[in-house]
Amino acid sequence: MKLSARNQISGTIAAITPGAVNGTVKVDIGGGNLVTSSITEEAIAELALAVGDRVTVVVKASDVLIGK
C-alpha cells in the first residue's frame, strides 16, 4: 500500500476497546510509547484487527497542535 502521508509509524496493537459506534485501538510504537486511534467498529471488523497484530499508524493532518 502506498500513501502520500509521510508520518507512518510501525507498531503492535496493545489493546482494543470497543464502543457503541467507535472503538479505540492502542498501538505500542516502542520505547514505552503508545498511540491511540479512535476508529469505527466497522473498520475494526473489516480490518480484522486483534491484539498482537503488526500495524502501521498513519498520521495525516492539516494542523498539529502543541500545548504546554
PDB file of C-alpha atoms in Angstrom:
ATOM      1  CA  MET A   1       0.000   0.000   0.000  1.00  0.00           C
ATOM      2  CA  LYS A   2       1.400   3.384  -0.979  1.00  0.00           C
ATOM      3  CA  LEU A   3       0.213   6.547   0.757  1.00  0.00           C
ATOM      4  CA  SER A   4       1.068  10.221   0.428  1.00  0.00           C
ATOM      5  CA  ALA A   5       1.222  10.628   4.218  1.00  0.00           C
ATOM      6  CA  ARG A   6       4.835  10.795   5.385  1.00  0.00           C
ATOM      7  CA  ASN A   7       4.125  10.194   9.065  1.00  0.00           C
ATOM      8  CA  GLN A   8       3.985   6.389   9.160  1.00  0.00           C
ATOM      9  CA  ILE A   9       4.958   4.544  12.340  1.00  0.00           C
ATOM     10  CA  SER A  10       5.077   0.758  12.716  1.00  0.00           C
ATOM     11  CA  GLY A  11       3.853  -0.838  15.904  1.00  0.00           C
ATOM     12  CA  THR A  12       1.901  -3.634  17.545  1.00  0.00           C
ATOM     13  CA  ILE A  13      -1.699  -3.436  18.725  1.00  0.00           C
ATOM     14  CA  ALA A  14      -1.614  -3.417  22.532  1.00  0.00           C
ATOM     15  CA  ALA A  15      -5.338  -3.033  23.220  1.00  0.00           C
ATOM     16  CA  ILE A  16      -8.700  -2.628  21.517  1.00  0.00           C
ATOM     17  CA  THR A  17     -11.587  -1.102  23.464  1.00  0.00           C
ATOM     18  CA  PRO A  18     -14.952  -1.452  21.757  1.00  0.00           C
ATOM     19  CA  GLY A  19     -17.586   1.270  21.841  1.00  0.00           C
ATOM     20  CA  ALA A  20     -21.126   1.753  20.583  1.00  0.00           C
ATOM     21  CA  VAL A  21     -20.019   3.243  17.246  1.00  0.00           C
ATOM     22  CA  ASN A  22     -16.276   3.897  17.554  1.00  0.00           C
ATOM     23  CA  GLY A  23     -13.625   1.836  19.284  1.00  0.00           C
ATOM     24  CA  THR A  24     -10.139   2.780  20.401  1.00  0.00           C
ATOM     25  CA  VAL A  25      -7.035   0.991  19.222  1.00  0.00           C
ATOM     26  CA  LYS A  26      -3.828   1.443  21.234  1.00  0.00           C
ATOM     27  CA  VAL A  27      -0.640   0.783  19.283  1.00  0.00           C
ATOM     28  CA  ASP A  28       2.704   0.215  21.000  1.00  0.00           C
ATOM     29  CA  ILE A  29       5.310   2.014  18.881  1.00  0.00           C
ATOM     30  CA  GLY A  30       8.226   1.131  21.144  1.00  0.00           C
ATOM     31  CA  GLY A  31      10.169   2.916  23.829  1.00  0.00           C
ATOM     32  CA  GLY A  32       7.167   2.813  26.152  1.00  0.00           C
ATOM     33  CA  ASN A  33       5.117   4.939  23.741  1.00  0.00           C
ATOM     34  CA  LEU A  34       1.511   4.246  22.755  1.00  0.00           C
ATOM     35  CA  VAL A  35      -0.524   5.887  20.002  1.00  0.00           C
ATOM     36  CA  THR A  36      -4.309   5.748  20.397  1.00  0.00           C
ATOM     37  CA  SER A  37      -6.672   5.912  17.439  1.00  0.00           C
ATOM     38  CA  SER A  38     -10.456   6.205  17.519  1.00  0.00           C
ATOM     39  CA  ILE A  39     -11.939   4.361  14.529  1.00  0.00           C
ATOM     40  CA  THR A  40     -15.336   2.904  13.720  1.00  0.00           C
ATOM     41  CA  GLU A  41     -16.281  -0.533  14.952  1.00  0.00           C
ATOM     42  CA  GLU A  42     -16.968  -1.367  11.289  1.00  0.00           C
ATOM     43  CA  ALA A  43     -13.348  -0.533  10.375  1.00  0.00           C
ATOM     44  CA  ILE A  44     -12.013  -2.650  13.251  1.00  0.00           C
ATOM     45  CA  ALA A  45     -14.071  -5.603  11.965  1.00  0.00           C
ATOM     46  CA  GLU A  46     -13.226  -5.061   8.270  1.00  0.00           C
ATOM     47  CA  LEU A  47      -9.507  -4.923   9.049  1.00  0.00           C
ATOM     48  CA  ALA A  48      -9.878  -7.905  11.427  1.00  0.00           C
ATOM     49  CA  LEU A  49      -7.734  -6.053  13.972  1.00  0.00           C
ATOM     50  CA  ALA A  50      -6.577  -8.027  17.008  1.00  0.00           C
ATOM     51  CA  VAL A  51      -4.207  -7.503  19.912  1.00  0.00           C
ATOM     52  CA  GLY A  52      -0.702  -8.503  18.820  1.00  0.00           C
ATOM     53  CA  ASP A  53      -1.180  -7.572  15.147  1.00  0.00           C
ATOM     54  CA  ARG A  54       1.625  -5.604  13.500  1.00  0.00           C
ATOM     55  CA  VAL A  55       0.153  -2.428  12.012  1.00  0.00           C
ATOM     56  CA  THR A  56       1.181   0.948  10.654  1.00  0.00           C
ATOM     57  CA  VAL A  57      -0.075   4.148  12.264  1.00  0.00           C
ATOM     58  CA  VAL A  58      -0.575   6.793   9.576  1.00  0.00           C
ATOM     59  CA  VAL A  59      -0.876  10.421  10.676  1.00  0.00           C
ATOM     60  CA  LYS A  60      -2.210  12.897   8.134  1.00  0.00           C
ATOM     61  CA  ALA A  61      -3.359  16.239   9.479  1.00  0.00           C
ATOM     62  CA  SER A  62      -3.545  19.764   8.200  1.00  0.00           C
ATOM     63  CA  ASP A  63      -2.867  21.089  11.717  1.00  0.00           C
ATOM     64  CA  VAL A  64      -0.741  19.706  14.525  1.00  0.00           C
ATOM     65  CA  LEU A  65      -1.204  21.462  17.844  1.00  0.00           C
ATOM     66  CA  ILE A  66       1.230  21.501  20.748  1.00  0.00           C
ATOM     67  CA  GLY A  67       0.361  22.757  24.208  1.00  0.00           C
ATOM     68  CA  LYS A  68       2.365  23.238  27.367  1.00  0.00           C
TER      69      LYS A  68
END
